[in-house]
Amino acid sequence: MHWYQTSLGKKYIMAATGLGMVGFVIVHLIGNLSIYAGPAAINTYAEKLHQLVPLVWSFRLVMAILLLTHICTGTLLYLENRKARPVSYACRKNVRTSLPAETMIWSGLLLAVFIIYHLLHFTLRVTNPDISNLLDPLGRPNVFAMVALSFAKASISLAYVSAMIVLLLHLYHGIQSLFQSLGLNNGKTLPVIEKSGRAAACVLLAGYTSIPVAFLFGTLNI
Ligand code: HEM
């Protein structure tokens, strides 16, 4: 465990767990976009997923470990950095720093709050029980109706769009940073990795926000 006590060891852990979660966020978006194919498509997708019981639970366990490790290690790194530099600079001249990079701890903690809300909303279905346990004409859980009726409410859509902006902020710096921590770049590839990471974060923002926005403005409806 000695390497975990070093900053470098912790950065590797942050990068490896971050990479796993970026993978999840991409796959989850692709699954969610099936909503554009209509109720039958997303309800079938959700039903098939839930039939793979051992796989779903193994996946949930892995994701929970990745998430908790990422949060705990990130918080430790933040506290160690603060301890090393308790007084902030009067005048910062570090030109490579940016708002997303400076606020990683805060965007990360806000995302953790969003994930708790999101699980209570769509997975445990406790925040809006009136619209969360409907069945479709084939007697399956009506995920389409749950998402549609949720996002028809401006307050819920606004909460999701705000959370997706926080996700953008976190990944705008996070994706390129993880390549750096894993040593997968050099002077030549750095600008390409930086641009691709930022572009990927913007694509994820556009994909995810399109869903609440489509229901709120009636482009998609039940
Ligand atoms: C517009 C944005 C989003 C929509 C419409 C959405 C939709 C959903 C739905 C419907 C479920 C429940 C699936 C089911 O039980 O059948 C779910 C689960 C989940 N979502 Fe999202 N999601 C969104 C964004 C996100 C984001 C950005 C993250 C991560 C940062 C995320 C993480 C999760 C997790 C961890 C689960 C639990 C998976 C499980 O049940 O094992 N979601 N989402």
JSON list of N, CA, C and O in Angstrom, two decimals, residues 98-105 107 168-170 172-173:
[
{"chain": "A", "resi": 98, "resn": "SER", "atom": "N", "xyz": [-7.08, 26.53, -15.33]},
{"chain": "A", "resi": 98, "resn": "SER", "atom": "CA", "xyz": [-8.35, 26.98, -15.89]},
{"chain": "A", "resi": 98, "resn": "SER", "atom": "C", "xyz": [-9.44, 26.76, -14.85]},
{"chain": "A", "resi": 98, "resn": "SER", "atom": "O", "xyz": [-9.22, 26.05, -13.87]},
{"chain": "A", "resi": 99, "resn": "LEU", "atom": "N", "xyz": [-10.61, 27.35, -15.07]},
{"chain": "A", "resi": 99, "resn": "LEU", "atom": "CA", "xyz": [-11.71, 27.19, -14.10]},
{"chain": "A", "resi": 99, "resn": "LEU", "atom": "C", "xyz": [-12.06, 25.70, -13.90]},
{"chain": "A", "resi": 99, "resn": "LEU", "atom": "O", "xyz": [-12.13, 25.24, -12.76]},
{"chain": "A", "resi": 100, "resn": "PRO", "atom": "N", "xyz": [-12.25, 24.91, -14.99]},
{"chain": "A", "resi": 100, "resn": "PRO", "atom": "CA", "xyz": [-12.56, 23.49, -14.77]},
{"chain": "A", "resi": 100, "resn": "PRO", "atom": "C", "xyz": [-11.49, 22.78, -13.94]},
{"chain": "A", "resi": 100, "resn": "PRO", "atom": "O", "xyz": [-11.80, 21.98, -13.06]},
{"chain": "A", "resi": 101, "resn": "ALA", "atom": "N", "xyz": [-10.19, 23.08, -14.19]},
{"chain": "A", "resi": 101, "resn": "ALA", "atom": "CA", "xyz": [-9.10, 22.43, -13.46]},
{"chain": "A", "resi": 101, "resn": "ALA", "atom": "C", "xyz": [-9.11, 22.84, -11.99]},
{"chain": "A", "resi": 101, "resn": "ALA", "atom": "O", "xyz": [-8.89, 22.01, -11.10]},
{"chain": "A", "resi": 102, "resn": "GLU", "atom": "N", "xyz": [-9.37, 24.11, -11.74]},
{"chain": "A", "resi": 102, "resn": "GLU", "atom": "CA", "xyz": [-9.34, 24.63, -10.37]},
{"chain": "A", "resi": 102, "resn": "GLU", "atom": "C", "xyz": [-10.51, 24.15, -9.52]},
{"chain": "A", "resi": 102, "resn": "GLU", "atom": "O", "xyz": [-10.43, 24.20, -8.30]},
{"chain": "A", "resi": 103, "resn": "THR", "atom": "N", "xyz": [-11.61, 23.76, -10.18]},
{"chain": "A", "resi": 103, "resn": "THR", "atom": "CA", "xyz": [-12.82, 23.44, -9.41]},
{"chain": "A", "resi": 103, "resn": "THR", "atom": "C", "xyz": [-13.17, 21.95, -9.45]},
{"chain": "A", "resi": 103, "resn": "THR", "atom": "O", "xyz": [-14.31, 21.58, -9.19]},
{"chain": "A", "resi": 104, "resn": "MET", "atom": "N", "xyz": [-12.17, 21.10, -9.79]},
{"chain": "A", "resi": 104, "resn": "MET", "atom": "CA", "xyz": [-12.45, 19.65, -9.91]},
{"chain": "A", "resi": 104, "resn": "MET", "atom": "C", "xyz": [-13.08, 19.07, -8.65]},
{"chain": "A", "resi": 104, "resn": "MET", "atom": "O", "xyz": [-14.03, 18.29, -8.72]},
{"chain": "A", "resi": 105, "resn": "ILE", "atom": "N", "xyz": [-12.58, 19.45, -7.47]},
{"chain": "A", "resi": 105, "resn": "ILE", "atom": "CA", "xyz": [-13.12, 18.88, -6.23]},
{"chain": "A", "resi": 105, "resn": "ILE", "atom": "C", "xyz": [-14.59, 19.25, -6.07]},
{"chain": "A", "resi": 105, "resn": "ILE", "atom": "O", "xyz": [-15.43, 18.43, -5.71]},
{"chain": "A", "resi": 107, "resn": "SER", "atom": "N", "xyz": [-16.81, 20.35, -8.53]},
{"chain": "A", "resi": 107, "resn": "SER", "atom": "CA", "xyz": [-17.68, 19.75, -9.56]},
{"chain": "A", "resi": 107, "resn": "SER", "atom": "C", "xyz": [-17.85, 18.26, -9.26]},
{"chain": "A", "resi": 107, "resn": "SER", "atom": "O", "xyz": [-18.94, 17.71, -9.43]},
{"chain": "A", "resi": 168, "resn": "LEU", "atom": "N", "xyz": [-19.95, 18.47, -17.56]},
{"chain": "A", "resi": 168, "resn": "LEU", "atom": "CA", "xyz": [-19.09, 19.04, -18.61]},
{"chain": "A", "resi": 168, "resn": "LEU", "atom": "C", "xyz": [-17.84, 19.65, -17.97]},
{"chain": "A", "resi": 168, "resn": "LEU", "atom": "O", "xyz": [-16.71, 19.40, -18.40]},
{"chain": "A", "resi": 169, "resn": "LEU", "atom": "N", "xyz": [-18.06, 20.44, -16.92]},
{"chain": "A", "resi": 169, "resn": "LEU", "atom": "CA", "xyz": [-16.95, 21.12, -16.24]},
{"chain": "A", "resi": 169, "resn": "LEU", "atom": "C", "xyz": [-15.94, 20.09, -15.73]},
{"chain": "A", "resi": 169, "resn": "LEU", "atom": "O", "xyz": [-14.73, 20.26, -15.89]},
{"chain": "A", "resi": 170, "resn": "HIS", "atom": "N", "xyz": [-16.45, 18.99, -15.15]},
{"chain": "A", "resi": 170, "resn": "HIS", "atom": "CA", "xyz": [-15.57, 17.97, -14.56]},
{"chain": "A", "resi": 170, "resn": "HIS", "atom": "C", "xyz": [-14.80, 17.23, -15.66]},
{"chain": "A", "resi": 170, "resn": "HIS", "atom": "O", "xyz": [-13.60, 17.00, -15.54]},
{"chain": "A", "resi": 172, "resn": "TYR", "atom": "N", "xyz": [-14.29, 18.21, -18.81]},
{"chain": "A", "resi": 172, "resn": "TYR", "atom": "CA", "xyz": [-13.54, 19.13, -19.69]},
{"chain": "A", "resi": 172, "resn": "TYR", "atom": "C", "xyz": [-12.06, 19.10, -19.32]},
{"chain": "A", "resi": 172, "resn": "TYR", "atom": "O", "xyz": [-11.18, 19.09, -20.18]},
{"chain": "A", "resi": 173, "resn": "HIS", "atom": "N", "xyz": [-11.80, 19.04, -18.01]},
{"chain": "A", "resi": 173, "resn": "HIS", "atom": "CA", "xyz": [-10.41, 18.91, -17.55]},
{"chain": "A", "resi": 173, "resn": "HIS", "atom": "C", "xyz": [-10.07, 17.44, -17.29]},
{"chain": "A", "resi": 173, "resn": "HIS", "atom": "O", "xyz": [-8.95, 17.01, -17.58]}
]
